[in-house]
Amino acid sequence: MEYIVDRFEAGVALLEPAQGPLRTEQVDRAQLPPETREGDVLIREGEAWKVDAAATAARRERLRRRFSFPKRTD
């Protein structure tokens, strides 16, 4: 299952399922890869977590396009 890192609070990562806000998971930050950042897509493999770099890049691009404004031409 894929999760999105919503935020970090006091050494705990708050994760939301990528398919929708079913329930937030709290995971000790030490259990995540050290390069994990807010907004990353994580995959749980047994007890281990892995950053899905391709899914993270695609998600960031979708958000960038969604929230970018057209440049003015006047």
XYZ file of N, CA and C in Angstrom:
222
model
N 0.840 -1.179 0.000
C 0.000 0.000 0.000
C 0.883 1.238 0.000
N 0.453 2.260 -0.729
C 1.201 3.507 -0.800
C 0.674 4.511 0.216
N 1.598 5.279 0.769
C 1.269 6.334 1.723
C 1.977 7.611 1.297
N 1.396 8.746 1.674
C 1.997 10.058 1.439
C 2.418 10.619 2.790
N 3.647 11.143 2.867
C 4.102 11.778 4.101
C 3.425 13.141 4.191
N 2.524 13.282 5.152
C 1.818 14.549 5.347
C 2.714 15.543 6.072
N 3.284 15.107 7.196
C 4.154 16.001 7.968
C 4.913 15.205 9.022
N 5.875 15.886 9.642
C 6.639 15.319 10.749
C 6.341 16.132 11.997
N 6.135 15.448 13.103
C 5.910 16.108 14.392
C 6.661 15.343 15.473
N 7.594 16.006 16.116
C 8.311 15.443 17.269
C 8.819 14.026 17.013
N 9.500 13.834 15.884
C 10.088 12.530 15.597
C 9.121 11.488 15.071
N 7.896 11.907 14.782
C 6.881 10.988 14.257
C 6.441 11.496 12.886
N 6.322 10.575 11.932
C 5.806 10.918 10.607
C 4.323 10.600 10.565
N 3.534 11.529 10.064
C 2.104 11.303 9.875
C 1.887 10.987 8.401
N 1.382 9.799 8.133
C 1.211 9.302 6.771
C -0.263 9.138 6.447
N -0.630 9.490 5.224
C -1.998 9.292 4.752
C -1.962 8.304 3.597
N -2.935 7.405 3.516
C -2.982 6.483 2.376
C -3.099 7.267 1.068
N -2.388 6.826 0.039
C -2.400 7.527 -1.248
C -3.772 7.484 -1.912
N -4.577 6.472 -1.616
C -5.890 6.340 -2.236
C -6.947 7.215 -1.577
N -6.618 7.901 -0.541
C -7.590 8.774 0.112
C -7.419 8.749 1.609
N -7.995 9.722 2.277
C -7.814 9.842 3.730
C -8.645 8.832 4.521
N -8.264 7.560 4.446
C -8.965 6.542 5.223
C -8.662 6.712 6.699
N -7.390 6.764 7.015
C -6.953 7.043 8.383
C -5.469 7.378 8.335
N -5.064 8.225 9.217
C -3.669 8.632 9.281
C -2.882 7.624 10.097
N -1.706 7.265 9.588
C -0.803 6.362 10.309
C 0.302 7.203 10.941
N 0.708 6.825 12.135
C 1.839 7.469 12.788
C 2.983 6.470 12.827
N 4.131 6.897 12.290
C 5.296 6.025 12.207
C 6.487 6.778 12.776
N 7.269 6.107 13.601
C 8.488 6.695 14.139
C 9.407 7.060 12.971
N 9.888 8.275 12.956
C 10.717 8.736 11.832
C 11.953 7.864 11.651
N 12.463 7.291 12.705
C 13.649 6.439 12.620
C 13.393 5.188 11.784
N 12.130 4.810 11.601
C 11.803 3.630 10.794
C 11.796 3.934 9.296
N 11.800 5.206 8.938
C 11.750 5.604 7.532
C 13.155 5.826 6.988
N 13.314 5.729 5.668
C 14.623 6.039 5.087
C 15.035 7.468 5.448
N 16.314 7.712 5.680
C 16.761 9.038 6.126
C 16.451 10.166 5.140
N 16.317 9.851 3.846
C 16.061 10.896 2.850
C 14.585 11.272 2.728
N 13.714 10.676 3.526
C 12.274 10.916 3.439
C 11.932 12.371 3.753
N 11.095 12.973 2.877
C 10.654 14.358 3.060
C 9.133 14.422 3.024
N 8.582 15.524 3.483
C 7.137 15.733 3.393
C 6.723 15.685 1.929
N 5.613 15.003 1.652
C 5.116 14.881 0.290
C 5.604 13.651 -0.442
N 6.581 12.939 0.116
C 7.083 11.723 -0.529
C 6.035 10.622 -0.519
N 6.092 9.774 -1.543
C 5.252 8.585 -1.604
C 6.078 7.435 -1.038
N 5.516 6.755 -0.035
C 6.196 5.629 0.598
C 5.444 4.339 0.314
N 6.201 3.258 0.218
C 5.627 1.927 0.060
C 6.077 1.101 1.254
N 5.134 0.407 1.844
C 5.460 -0.478 2.968
C 5.755 -1.866 2.405
N 6.927 -2.375 2.732
C 7.330 -3.720 2.320
C 7.609 -4.513 3.590
N 6.600 -5.210 4.068
C 6.722 -5.899 5.354
C 6.785 -4.864 6.456
N 7.867 -4.864 7.195
C 8.069 -3.866 8.251
C 8.926 -2.701 7.782
N 9.446 -2.789 6.554
C 10.328 -1.745 6.025
C 9.541 -0.757 5.170
N 10.064 0.459 5.065
C 9.472 1.510 4.250
C 10.463 1.889 3.162
N 9.945 2.192 1.983
C 10.781 2.570 0.850
C 10.153 3.784 0.169
N 10.973 4.769 -0.181
C 10.490 5.927 -0.929
C 10.339 5.507 -2.387
N 9.163 5.745 -2.957
C 8.925 5.478 -4.379
C 9.247 6.765 -5.126
N 10.479 6.847 -5.634
C 10.952 8.082 -6.265
C 10.134 8.450 -7.498
N 9.767 7.473 -8.311
C 8.998 7.758 -9.530
C 7.604 8.282 -9.184
N 6.937 7.653 -8.237
C 5.598 8.096 -7.832
C 5.662 9.469 -7.167
N 6.716 9.718 -6.393
C 6.881 11.023 -5.749
C 7.062 12.112 -6.802
N 7.919 11.853 -7.804
C 8.159 12.843 -8.861
C 6.879 13.117 -9.648
N 6.127 12.067 -9.962
C 4.874 12.238 -10.704
C 3.869 13.040 -9.885
N 3.799 12.762 -8.595
C 2.867 13.483 -7.722
C 3.251 14.960 -7.617
N 4.538 15.232 -7.441
C 4.993 16.625 -7.353
C 4.701 17.381 -8.658
N 4.880 16.711 -9.804
C 4.599 17.349 -11.094
C 3.106 17.644 -11.246
N 2.252 16.699 -10.854
C 0.798 16.933 -10.906
C 0.415 18.130 -10.042
N 0.987 18.212 -8.845
C 0.683 19.334 -7.953
C 1.223 20.647 -8.506
N 2.420 20.603 -9.086
C 3.001 21.816 -9.667
C 2.103 22.350 -10.779
N 1.640 21.449 -11.647
C 0.756 21.871 -12.743
C -0.582 22.389 -12.216
N -1.081 21.738 -11.209
C -2.389 22.117 -10.670
C -2.364 23.508 -10.035
N -1.259 23.831 -9.378
C -1.197 25.085 -8.634
C -0.359 26.167 -9.301
N 0.044 25.954 -10.547
C 0.777 27.012 -11.243
C -0.212 27.849 -12.044
N 0.064 29.109 -12.119
C -0.805 30.031 -12.837
C -0.179 30.357 -14.188
N -1.002 30.546 -15.204
C -0.455 30.936 -16.510
C 0.244 32.287 -16.402
N 1.301 32.445 -17.173
C 2.013 33.720 -17.169
C 1.211 34.749 -17.944
N 1.238 35.959 -17.436
C 0.520 37.050 -18.106
C 1.293 37.454 -19.352
N 0.566 37.791 -20.378
C 1.201 38.188 -21.638
C 1.048 39.672 -21.948
N 0.479 40.429 -21.042
C 0.295 41.855 -21.327
C 1.354 42.701 -20.711
